[in-house]
Amino acid sequence: MKARYLIILIGAFIILASCNDIDNFDEPGTFLTGNVVYNQDPVPVGNNEVEFQLWQPGFGTLTPLGVRIAQDGSFSARLYNGDYKLVFVDGQGPFRTNIVNEQQQDTIFIDIDGDKEISIEVTPYYLIQNASFNKTGNSIEGTCRLEKIITDADAKNIERVTLYVNETQFVSDNGDYNDARIDGDFTNPNAVSMTVEIPEMLASKEYLYTRIGVKIAGVEDMIYSQVEKIDL
Amino acid sequence: MMKKYIYIATITALLCVGCANDEDFLNREPTDILTEEQVFSDPEVTLSVIADLYDRYYDFAWIQDWSTMSRFNIAFWSEAGRYGSFQNSDYGYGDWGTWDYGYIRDINLFIERCEPATELSDADKQRFLAEARFLRASYYFELVKRMGGVPLVLEAEEYDFSGDPSYLQHPRETEAAIYDFVISEAEAVKELLPTDIDTKSRATKGAALAMEARAALYAGSIAKYGAGTPQVSLPGGEVGIPASKANGYYQTALTAAQEIINGEAGGYELYQKKPDLADNFASIFYDKIGNNEAIFVEDYKLQSGKVHGFTISNQPRFGAEEEEGGRTNPSLNFVQSFETLDGQYEPIPVEDASGNPVYYDNIGDIFEGRDARLAGTVILPGSSFKGRQVDIWAGYQMPDGSVISGDSRGQQKEVGDMGTVQVVGFDGPIDGLEFTAQTGFYIRKFQDPKAASGQRGVQSDLWQMRYRYAEVLLNAAEAAFELGQADVAAGYLNQIRSRAGITTSLSAGDVTFDRIVHERYIELAFEGHFLFDIKRWRIAHQVLDGVPIEASEVTGNIGAPLKRKTQPYGLWPYKIYDPGSANNGKYIYKIVKPARVTGADRFRLGNYYSKIGDDVINNNPKIIRNPNQ
């Protein structure tokens, strides 16, 4: 009996070990990294909210590779070498994509042959400038200036401005674990300020994360300031 | 030796003789396949073919799959494997999608083969063909609700193996064109179908008109409210309907609904047989004899194999016929939406004005004086199912403010000087313990009160309700309201509300968009309408906005259409232990959020129309993607 098991085991090993060169692809090994930027500054977006698609034509059936943009506006994708087309689905992101040229519209062509870093230029509807956060006593005050970037026919209004507080560094409107949030008054966009109380259950924490988000009317994804760590 | 020769000679002879009738021998009628002529020469056989097409009808909320009926936080799912649905936030873009052109092809084939049949009587043939067209229109309606405009294929196409399939690739029609198709088919077949109120599981004139009214209403509201979300549309009209068409669709909806209301399709009426209005409401769904409310259903039959286990999955767990049940727990958010009998929105009175708990002598007293549909839809603490009172209470409230409760059903502990007594109901609620009433409620709608309906070997034969008269009235009311006939709308709403025991009637001035949204939410709960309602009114991304519901906002804004529905809450009864006090033995209630609810659902703009799969688009590059995905 024992010999039989041994033979089965050895057989299984041979089967598993014998195929590594014939039917296995190498895993993709090239990195495409970079930032979504406006004037060289990364555009911070919500967590797990905004993505672009990479299409690689030439292999028959097409399925896009979705690449999610991180909270700070950076992204990273591990790919095979090849020629890719980068597009944002209409309505993605709190920004307008830039037209590359008449024929190609806003599609960006990328040839990948070895690790590559690119910046994707976009034009956000608004930017949050000079965001600063202050802890005084039992509350956190967030102040910022809202700069309207798109002022032509596509210009949009602000729906609300919100300050978020979270125990983790993932701070977004769609985070289920935001511990506190408060909407601010934005009648004077040059000096927006809002104050939120730190919930009692967090009083014993050493630090919290916070940032400000702006919901733009008619745009699903929000634009944010960078996440900031606040020591309590 | 001789023997051998004899054998050889015999076998040779047999072989020669045996094959004399080759042709006859090989040409045999198959015993397991019916040919086309056979099928379409006998109405009984034709019926069995169309029965298969009926069986493949698509229901969004399907009684055979209990969880499909209680999505979108109208209830909490008390089953360990399902908590994930309350812990995520985004819906997938592909959710709720359907793309079954195989079904459409089979219907088209049926029509093409039935049409030239000569053996069937004209009356039979006409009915079969009309039924097939009704089913095809029904599925296109289902497609357009979920996917937007789709390719309209009305014949069974064949591939010619030429290597070029492009003639089989059809582009998407506009959303309006598909709705127009559904409406025109309904108009075309309504006179070909029987006008028979007792036919429920096959298409009738009533079913065709009900479908037409619903489809036209959906199209009208997409045209009207789609203007508020211009992002949810495509330039070619595959998604989105121009606002100018709204009134035309509303008028079609109202006309079709009024044909049913005026009795042109048979004597449909609201079900009003029982003096107890809550019982009456629950009976709509299980009384199969002379039920004039049901218009079109999927029928089930005991001991036929066509049964379902809705009651098994959802019956009160304590004393159930099978060690199973209790899965659907309606939420407090839903329960408190039921008005008081004089037509007021009021939170369930848990606290008085100064914030002190209200003490109740009996456990069910807190729900007194509410819309009878509450007790008809929800099994409340203190009420009974199949003659057995449910045992829902969460523990003892001690005088020092602490609570004594248990973590298994009906657990016993020492309480004060009472000794060891039961400290939690056999039906819970126990947080995180599956099959107990974790929100404090069980579902009553669609529960089968027959003996043994909760046994696996018997199961239930309750109808899958597809169209019923109350929905026709609500559709008519909404269409009339949108057309500026608020008095007509009030009349229809009042019929439904007075059946529910509400004593004050609405005047024309009381009918608002909010009122219609509310009435549909209450009356049609668990029947698969909610998603499509919030989609066509374009409020889904506001109602399900991914923001958790704070305890402080649960009881506010009752009846407001934009009230958040991202999380289900619960309401737990506690017994007071306070010997010597007047409150000893009374009940108080506390609002809780089940601990397993950690996510808040978010409906993104890309969810308004489900994603069309990449495989579909690769096979047919003419298909345009839905917006925002």
mmCIF file of C-alpha atoms in Angstrom, chain B residues 200-518:
data_model
loop_
_atom_site.group_PDB
_atom_site.id
_atom_site.type_symbol
_atom_site.label_atom_id
_atom_site.label_comp_id
_atom_site.label_asym_id
_atom_site.label_seq_id
_atom_site.Cartn_x
_atom_site.Cartn_y
_atom_site.Cartn_z
ATOM 1 C CA LYS B 200 -53.943 33.570 -14.350
ATOM 2 C CA SER B 201 -50.882 31.676 -15.464
ATOM 3 C CA ARG B 202 -51.342 32.187 -19.205
ATOM 4 C CA ALA B 203 -51.443 35.508 -20.983
ATOM 5 C CA THR B 204 -54.807 37.255 -21.113
ATOM 6 C CA LYS B 205 -56.072 40.597 -22.273
ATOM 7 C CA GLY B 206 -55.627 41.810 -18.716
ATOM 8 C CA ALA B 207 -51.988 40.739 -18.650
ATOM 9 C CA ALA B 208 -51.254 42.435 -21.968
ATOM 10 C CA LEU B 209 -52.849 45.690 -20.827
ATOM 11 C CA ALA B 210 -51.100 45.555 -17.461
ATOM 12 C CA MET B 211 -47.788 45.112 -19.220
ATOM 13 C CA GLU B 212 -48.563 47.966 -21.564
ATOM 14 C CA ALA B 213 -49.478 50.286 -18.703
ATOM 15 C CA ARG B 214 -46.330 49.455 -16.765
ATOM 16 C CA ALA B 215 -44.052 49.780 -19.799
ATOM 17 C CA ALA B 216 -45.547 53.094 -20.889
ATOM 18 C CA LEU B 217 -45.308 54.446 -17.350
ATOM 19 C CA TYR B 218 -41.640 53.449 -17.134
ATOM 20 C CA ALA B 219 -40.902 55.070 -20.483
ATOM 21 C CA GLY B 220 -42.773 58.214 -19.496
ATOM 22 C CA SER B 221 -40.901 58.633 -16.244
ATOM 23 C CA ILE B 222 -37.530 57.980 -17.873
ATOM 24 C CA ALA B 223 -38.374 60.705 -20.364
ATOM 25 C CA LYS B 224 -39.454 63.113 -17.658
ATOM 26 C CA TYR B 225 -36.956 62.449 -14.871
ATOM 27 C CA GLY B 226 -34.048 61.506 -17.134
ATOM 28 C CA ALA B 227 -33.633 65.211 -17.747
ATOM 29 C CA GLY B 228 -32.277 65.508 -14.207
ATOM 30 C CA THR B 229 -29.351 63.201 -14.899
ATOM 31 C CA PRO B 230 -28.034 64.083 -18.349
ATOM 32 C CA GLN B 231 -24.965 61.912 -17.672
ATOM 33 C CA VAL B 232 -27.173 58.816 -17.794
ATOM 34 C CA SER B 233 -27.829 58.896 -21.509
ATOM 35 C CA LEU B 234 -26.146 58.118 -24.805
ATOM 36 C CA PRO B 235 -26.058 60.479 -27.773
ATOM 37 C CA GLY B 236 -27.720 57.874 -29.987
ATOM 38 C CA GLY B 237 -30.650 57.438 -27.598
ATOM 39 C CA GLU B 238 -29.745 53.844 -26.698
ATOM 40 C CA VAL B 239 -30.083 55.099 -23.144
ATOM 41 C CA GLY B 240 -32.394 57.962 -22.316
ATOM 42 C CA ILE B 241 -35.686 59.123 -23.822
ATOM 43 C CA PRO B 242 -36.320 62.695 -24.980
ATOM 44 C CA ALA B 243 -38.391 64.654 -22.468
ATOM 45 C CA SER B 244 -40.875 65.637 -25.162
ATOM 46 C CA LYS B 245 -42.194 62.077 -25.265
ATOM 47 C CA ALA B 246 -43.102 61.946 -21.586
ATOM 48 C CA ASN B 247 -46.719 63.025 -21.870
ATOM 49 C CA GLY B 248 -47.457 60.674 -24.736
ATOM 50 C CA TYR B 249 -46.226 57.715 -22.732
ATOM 51 C CA TYR B 250 -48.091 58.783 -19.601
ATOM 52 C CA GLN B 251 -51.261 59.046 -21.660
ATOM 53 C CA THR B 252 -50.742 55.548 -23.078
ATOM 54 C CA ALA B 253 -50.171 54.211 -19.579
ATOM 55 C CA LEU B 254 -53.291 55.846 -18.234
ATOM 56 C CA THR B 255 -55.441 54.643 -21.130
ATOM 57 C CA ALA B 256 -54.227 51.060 -20.835
ATOM 58 C CA ALA B 257 -54.651 50.998 -17.071
ATOM 59 C CA GLN B 258 -58.122 52.494 -17.327
ATOM 60 C CA GLU B 259 -59.152 49.790 -19.769
ATOM 61 C CA ILE B 260 -58.509 47.287 -16.993
ATOM 62 C CA ILE B 261 -60.071 49.491 -14.335
ATOM 63 C CA ASN B 262 -63.209 49.944 -16.452
ATOM 64 C CA GLY B 263 -63.579 46.210 -16.664
ATOM 65 C CA GLU B 264 -62.854 45.810 -20.360
ATOM 66 C CA ALA B 265 -60.458 42.974 -19.615
ATOM 67 C CA GLY B 266 -62.662 41.261 -17.055
ATOM 68 C CA GLY B 267 -63.882 42.070 -13.581
ATOM 69 C CA TYR B 268 -60.585 42.681 -11.860
ATOM 70 C CA GLU B 269 -60.875 44.362 -8.482
ATOM 71 C CA LEU B 270 -59.037 44.821 -5.252
ATOM 72 C CA TYR B 271 -59.071 41.723 -3.067
ATOM 73 C CA GLN B 272 -61.460 42.369 -0.213
ATOM 74 C CA LYS B 273 -62.691 39.149 1.268
ATOM 75 C CA LYS B 274 -61.599 39.140 4.880
ATOM 76 C CA PRO B 275 -62.739 41.436 7.658
ATOM 77 C CA ASP B 276 -59.268 41.562 9.225
ATOM 78 C CA LEU B 277 -57.492 43.933 6.864
ATOM 79 C CA ALA B 278 -54.002 42.654 7.606
ATOM 80 C CA ASP B 279 -55.091 39.071 6.940
ATOM 81 C CA ASN B 280 -56.830 40.327 3.864
ATOM 82 C CA PHE B 281 -53.649 41.879 2.535
ATOM 83 C CA ALA B 282 -51.592 38.749 3.182
ATOM 84 C CA SER B 283 -54.267 36.600 1.502
ATOM 85 C CA ILE B 284 -53.868 38.368 -1.840
ATOM 86 C CA PHE B 285 -50.786 36.285 -2.356
ATOM 87 C CA TYR B 286 -52.011 32.878 -1.231
ATOM 88 C CA ASP B 287 -55.739 32.789 -1.937
ATOM 89 C CA LYS B 288 -55.993 31.111 -5.320
ATOM 90 C CA ILE B 289 -59.768 30.701 -5.428
ATOM 91 C CA GLY B 290 -61.740 33.507 -6.982
ATOM 92 C CA ASN B 291 -58.924 35.979 -6.457
ATOM 93 C CA ASN B 292 -59.857 38.889 -8.676
ATOM 94 C CA GLU B 293 -56.770 40.904 -7.873
ATOM 95 C CA ALA B 294 -54.184 38.647 -9.496
ATOM 96 C CA ILE B 295 -53.838 39.320 -13.216
ATOM 97 C CA PHE B 296 -50.812 37.327 -14.307
ATOM 98 C CA VAL B 297 -48.865 34.875 -12.174
ATOM 99 C CA GLU B 298 -46.471 31.974 -12.328
ATOM 100 C CA ASP B 299 -48.464 29.148 -10.831
ATOM 101 C CA TYR B 300 -47.132 26.405 -8.595
ATOM 102 C CA LYS B 301 -48.746 23.134 -7.640
ATOM 103 C CA LEU B 302 -48.183 20.815 -4.731
ATOM 104 C CA GLN B 303 -47.041 17.271 -5.493
ATOM 105 C CA SER B 304 -46.250 18.187 -9.073
ATOM 106 C CA GLY B 305 -42.583 19.009 -8.703
ATOM 107 C CA LYS B 306 -43.310 22.676 -9.381
ATOM 108 C CA VAL B 307 -43.096 24.005 -5.827
ATOM 109 C CA HIS B 308 -40.840 26.475 -4.059
ATOM 110 C CA GLY B 309 -39.260 26.862 -0.656
ATOM 111 C CA PHE B 310 -39.997 30.492 0.182
ATOM 112 C CA THR B 311 -41.826 29.547 3.365
ATOM 113 C CA ILE B 312 -39.095 27.121 4.403
ATOM 114 C CA SER B 313 -36.484 29.824 4.035
ATOM 115 C CA ASN B 314 -38.415 32.529 5.819
ATOM 116 C CA GLN B 315 -40.858 30.974 8.296
ATOM 117 C CA PRO B 316 -40.460 32.003 11.930
ATOM 118 C CA ARG B 317 -37.711 29.822 13.220
ATOM 119 C CA PHE B 318 -39.277 28.885 16.569
ATOM 120 C CA GLY B 319 -41.443 25.810 16.256
ATOM 121 C CA ALA B 320 -41.039 25.724 12.486
ATOM 122 C CA GLU B 321 -41.874 22.589 10.573
ATOM 123 C CA GLU B 322 -38.267 22.278 9.531
ATOM 124 C CA GLU B 323 -35.155 23.409 11.365
ATOM 125 C CA GLU B 324 -34.881 26.297 9.002
ATOM 126 C CA GLY B 325 -36.352 29.704 8.351
ATOM 127 C CA GLY B 326 -36.094 33.286 9.482
ATOM 128 C CA ARG B 327 -33.912 34.557 6.673
ATOM 129 C CA THR B 328 -35.691 37.719 5.576
ATOM 130 C CA ASN B 329 -35.793 40.290 8.381
ATOM 131 C CA PRO B 330 -37.589 43.471 7.259
ATOM 132 C CA SER B 331 -35.826 46.609 8.390
ATOM 133 C CA LEU B 332 -37.047 49.249 10.794
ATOM 134 C CA ASN B 333 -36.596 51.773 7.990
ATOM 135 C CA PHE B 334 -39.315 49.936 6.089
ATOM 136 C CA VAL B 335 -41.574 49.141 9.060
ATOM 137 C CA GLN B 336 -41.761 52.747 10.230
ATOM 138 C CA SER B 337 -42.738 53.927 6.745
ATOM 139 C CA PHE B 338 -46.250 52.616 7.239
ATOM 140 C CA GLU B 339 -48.574 55.461 8.085
ATOM 141 C CA THR B 340 -50.877 55.608 11.052
ATOM 142 C CA LEU B 341 -54.505 54.822 10.327
ATOM 143 C CA ASP B 342 -55.303 58.511 10.030
ATOM 144 C CA GLY B 343 -52.679 58.903 7.356
ATOM 145 C CA GLN B 344 -49.791 60.457 9.255
ATOM 146 C CA TYR B 345 -46.080 59.714 8.994
ATOM 147 C CA GLU B 346 -44.852 58.964 12.476
ATOM 148 C CA PRO B 347 -41.827 57.186 13.826
ATOM 149 C CA ILE B 348 -42.518 54.060 15.846
ATOM 150 C CA PRO B 349 -43.030 55.573 19.342
ATOM 151 C CA VAL B 350 -39.949 54.312 21.140
ATOM 152 C CA GLU B 351 -39.352 57.412 23.227
ATOM 153 C CA ASP B 352 -41.614 60.176 24.431
ATOM 154 C CA ALA B 353 -40.964 63.827 23.765
ATOM 155 C CA SER B 354 -38.520 64.153 26.622
ATOM 156 C CA GLY B 355 -36.441 61.176 25.550
ATOM 157 C CA ASN B 356 -37.699 58.641 28.081
ATOM 158 C CA PRO B 357 -38.623 55.179 26.864
ATOM 159 C CA VAL B 358 -42.306 54.467 26.346
ATOM 160 C CA TYR B 359 -43.505 51.437 28.338
ATOM 161 C CA TYR B 360 -45.944 49.030 26.706
ATOM 162 C CA ASP B 361 -48.097 46.473 28.516
ATOM 163 C CA ASN B 362 -48.083 44.030 25.639
ATOM 164 C CA ILE B 363 -45.260 43.408 23.278
ATOM 165 C CA GLY B 364 -47.161 44.257 20.093
ATOM 166 C CA ASP B 365 -48.863 47.416 21.381
ATOM 167 C CA ILE B 366 -46.238 49.668 19.871
ATOM 168 C CA PHE B 367 -47.483 48.840 16.368
ATOM 169 C CA GLU B 368 -51.146 49.524 17.120
ATOM 170 C CA GLY B 369 -53.008 51.886 14.869
ATOM 171 C CA ARG B 370 -50.851 51.496 11.791
ATOM 172 C CA ASP B 371 -51.687 50.867 8.163
ATOM 173 C CA ALA B 372 -52.984 47.271 8.013
ATOM 174 C CA ARG B 373 -50.452 46.462 5.348
ATOM 175 C CA LEU B 374 -47.755 46.560 8.030
ATOM 176 C CA ALA B 375 -49.073 43.486 9.787
ATOM 177 C CA GLY B 376 -49.929 41.996 6.404
ATOM 178 C CA THR B 377 -46.368 42.341 5.144
ATOM 179 C CA VAL B 378 -44.297 41.891 8.291
ATOM 180 C CA ILE B 379 -44.497 39.435 11.172
ATOM 181 C CA LEU B 380 -44.212 41.772 14.156
ATOM 182 C CA PRO B 381 -43.205 40.825 17.697
ATOM 183 C CA GLY B 382 -46.325 39.529 19.422
ATOM 184 C CA SER B 383 -48.065 38.440 16.210
ATOM 185 C CA SER B 384 -48.617 34.886 15.065
ATOM 186 C CA PHE B 385 -47.927 32.717 12.082
ATOM 187 C CA LYS B 386 -49.796 29.444 11.575
ATOM 188 C CA GLY B 387 -51.419 29.914 14.959
ATOM 189 C CA ARG B 388 -48.145 30.072 16.851
ATOM 190 C CA GLN B 389 -47.025 33.319 18.379
ATOM 191 C CA VAL B 390 -43.496 34.326 17.443
ATOM 192 C CA ASP B 391 -41.099 34.672 20.342
ATOM 193 C CA ILE B 392 -39.163 37.825 19.542
ATOM 194 C CA TRP B 393 -37.670 39.780 22.454
ATOM 195 C CA ALA B 394 -34.082 40.664 23.088
ATOM 196 C CA GLY B 395 -33.642 40.407 26.855
ATOM 197 C CA TYR B 396 -34.329 41.883 30.282
ATOM 198 C CA GLN B 397 -33.758 45.538 30.961
ATOM 199 C CA MET B 398 -32.533 45.763 34.551
ATOM 200 C CA PRO B 399 -33.197 48.715 36.847
ATOM 201 C CA ASP B 400 -29.505 49.651 36.916
ATOM 202 C CA GLY B 401 -29.539 50.175 33.169
ATOM 203 C CA SER B 402 -27.811 46.915 32.291
ATOM 204 C CA VAL B 403 -29.302 44.304 30.001
ATOM 205 C CA ILE B 404 -29.413 40.557 30.510
ATOM 206 C CA SER B 405 -29.607 38.689 27.262
ATOM 207 C CA GLY B 406 -28.371 35.453 25.774
ATOM 208 C CA ASP B 407 -26.443 34.325 22.761
ATOM 209 C CA SER B 408 -28.418 31.220 21.905
ATOM 210 C CA ARG B 409 -32.112 30.958 21.128
ATOM 211 C CA GLY B 410 -34.261 30.921 24.262
ATOM 212 C CA GLN B 411 -31.280 30.862 26.588
ATOM 213 C CA GLN B 412 -31.900 30.810 30.345
ATOM 214 C CA LYS B 413 -30.027 32.837 32.908
ATOM 215 C CA GLU B 414 -30.498 34.041 36.426
ATOM 216 C CA VAL B 415 -32.431 37.290 36.566
ATOM 217 C CA GLY B 416 -32.780 39.184 39.851
ATOM 218 C CA ASP B 417 -34.800 37.147 42.315
ATOM 219 C CA MET B 418 -36.788 35.309 39.653
ATOM 220 C CA GLY B 419 -34.273 32.476 39.531
ATOM 221 C CA THR B 420 -33.206 31.008 36.225
ATOM 222 C CA VAL B 421 -35.554 32.130 33.476
ATOM 223 C CA GLN B 422 -35.561 32.536 29.730
ATOM 224 C CA VAL B 423 -33.779 35.761 28.847
ATOM 225 C CA VAL B 424 -34.106 35.961 25.080
ATOM 226 C CA GLY B 425 -36.765 34.889 22.590
ATOM 227 C CA PHE B 426 -36.572 31.618 20.700
ATOM 228 C CA ASP B 427 -36.757 33.729 17.555
ATOM 229 C CA GLY B 428 -34.061 36.047 18.817
ATOM 230 C CA PRO B 429 -33.189 38.735 18.081
ATOM 231 C CA ILE B 430 -29.587 37.717 18.670
ATOM 232 C CA ASP B 431 -27.038 39.791 16.879
ATOM 233 C CA GLY B 432 -25.117 37.747 14.350
ATOM 234 C CA LEU B 433 -27.005 34.491 14.973
ATOM 235 C CA GLU B 434 -28.410 33.409 11.647
ATOM 236 C CA PHE B 435 -32.106 32.548 11.222
ATOM 237 C CA THR B 436 -33.157 34.657 14.199
ATOM 238 C CA ALA B 437 -35.046 37.884 13.611
ATOM 239 C CA GLN B 438 -31.992 40.102 13.758
ATOM 240 C CA THR B 439 -33.942 43.257 13.041
ATOM 241 C CA GLY B 440 -36.783 42.147 15.318
ATOM 242 C CA PHE B 441 -39.049 41.294 12.381
ATOM 243 C CA TYR B 442 -39.843 38.453 10.008
ATOM 244 C CA ILE B 443 -41.525 38.717 6.613
ATOM 245 C CA ARG B 444 -45.178 37.730 6.208
ATOM 246 C CA LYS B 445 -45.833 38.561 2.562
ATOM 247 C CA PHE B 446 -45.579 35.395 0.437
ATOM 248 C CA GLN B 447 -45.491 33.112 3.483
ATOM 249 C CA ASP B 448 -47.746 30.147 2.908
ATOM 250 C CA PRO B 449 -50.060 29.484 5.892
ATOM 251 C CA LYS B 450 -50.963 25.971 4.787
ATOM 252 C CA ALA B 451 -49.888 23.130 7.038
ATOM 253 C CA ALA B 452 -46.628 21.499 5.932
ATOM 254 C CA SER B 453 -45.694 24.404 3.635
ATOM 255 C CA GLY B 454 -42.549 24.674 5.725
ATOM 256 C CA GLN B 455 -41.489 21.089 5.174
ATOM 257 C CA ARG B 456 -38.849 20.243 2.633
ATOM 258 C CA GLY B 457 -40.825 17.279 1.357
ATOM 259 C CA VAL B 458 -43.954 19.348 0.678
ATOM 260 C CA GLN B 459 -42.989 22.999 0.193
ATOM 261 C CA SER B 460 -45.244 25.763 -1.007
ATOM 262 C CA ASP B 461 -47.415 26.401 -4.066
ATOM 263 C CA LEU B 462 -47.841 30.151 -3.639
ATOM 264 C CA TRP B 463 -48.028 32.207 -6.809
ATOM 265 C CA GLN B 464 -45.199 34.239 -8.174
ATOM 266 C CA MET B 465 -47.174 37.473 -8.519
ATOM 267 C CA ARG B 466 -46.303 39.279 -11.753
ATOM 268 C CA TYR B 467 -49.158 41.698 -12.339
ATOM 269 C CA ARG B 468 -51.897 42.514 -9.881
ATOM 270 C CA TYR B 469 -54.721 44.986 -9.855
ATOM 271 C CA ALA B 470 -53.319 47.193 -7.091
ATOM 272 C CA GLU B 471 -50.251 47.886 -9.207
ATOM 273 C CA VAL B 472 -52.474 48.781 -12.148
ATOM 274 C CA LEU B 473 -54.223 51.309 -9.915
ATOM 275 C CA LEU B 474 -50.900 52.719 -8.755
ATOM 276 C CA ASN B 475 -49.656 52.945 -12.331
ATOM 277 C CA ALA B 476 -52.854 54.718 -13.335
ATOM 278 C CA ALA B 477 -52.546 57.073 -10.376
ATOM 279 C CA GLU B 478 -48.981 57.988 -11.235
ATOM 280 C CA ALA B 479 -49.743 58.517 -14.918
ATOM 281 C CA ALA B 480 -52.792 60.610 -14.063
ATOM 282 C CA PHE B 481 -50.800 62.689 -11.605
ATOM 283 C CA GLU B 482 -48.063 63.353 -14.145
ATOM 284 C CA LEU B 483 -50.731 64.405 -16.652
ATOM 285 C CA GLY B 484 -52.113 66.912 -14.202
ATOM 286 C CA GLN B 485 -55.200 64.912 -13.256
ATOM 287 C CA ALA B 486 -54.533 64.850 -9.546
ATOM 288 C CA ASP B 487 -58.187 64.226 -8.687
ATOM 289 C CA VAL B 488 -58.199 61.030 -10.749
ATOM 290 C CA ALA B 489 -54.952 59.973 -9.100
ATOM 291 C CA ALA B 490 -56.389 60.646 -5.643
ATOM 292 C CA GLY B 491 -59.370 58.421 -6.428
ATOM 293 C CA TYR B 492 -57.150 55.473 -7.337
ATOM 294 C CA LEU B 493 -54.835 55.955 -4.376
ATOM 295 C CA ASN B 494 -57.777 56.175 -2.003
ATOM 296 C CA GLN B 495 -59.043 52.773 -3.132
ATOM 297 C CA ILE B 496 -55.751 51.214 -2.172
ATOM 298 C CA ARG B 497 -55.399 53.170 1.033
ATOM 299 C CA SER B 498 -58.898 52.465 2.284
ATOM 300 C CA ARG B 499 -58.326 48.763 1.740
ATOM 301 C CA ALA B 500 -55.368 49.164 4.072
ATOM 302 C CA GLY B 501 -57.648 50.679 6.692
ATOM 303 C CA ILE B 502 -56.491 54.280 6.382
ATOM 304 C CA THR B 503 -59.448 56.382 7.407
ATOM 305 C CA THR B 504 -58.568 59.761 5.936
ATOM 306 C CA SER B 505 -58.828 60.058 2.199
ATOM 307 C CA LEU B 506 -56.542 62.044 -0.029
ATOM 308 C CA SER B 507 -57.799 65.064 -1.890
ATOM 309 C CA ALA B 508 -56.396 66.115 -5.224
ATOM 310 C CA GLY B 509 -54.123 68.579 -3.494
ATOM 311 C CA ASP B 510 -52.564 65.846 -1.340
ATOM 312 C CA VAL B 511 -51.291 63.891 -4.305
ATOM 313 C CA THR B 512 -47.628 64.648 -4.828
ATOM 314 C CA PHE B 513 -44.672 62.850 -6.311
ATOM 315 C CA ASP B 514 -43.591 61.966 -2.753
ATOM 316 C CA ARG B 515 -46.967 60.427 -2.033
ATOM 317 C CA ILE B 516 -46.816 58.196 -5.084
ATOM 318 C CA VAL B 517 -43.264 57.091 -4.345
ATOM 319 C CA HIS B 518 -44.291 56.249 -0.797
#
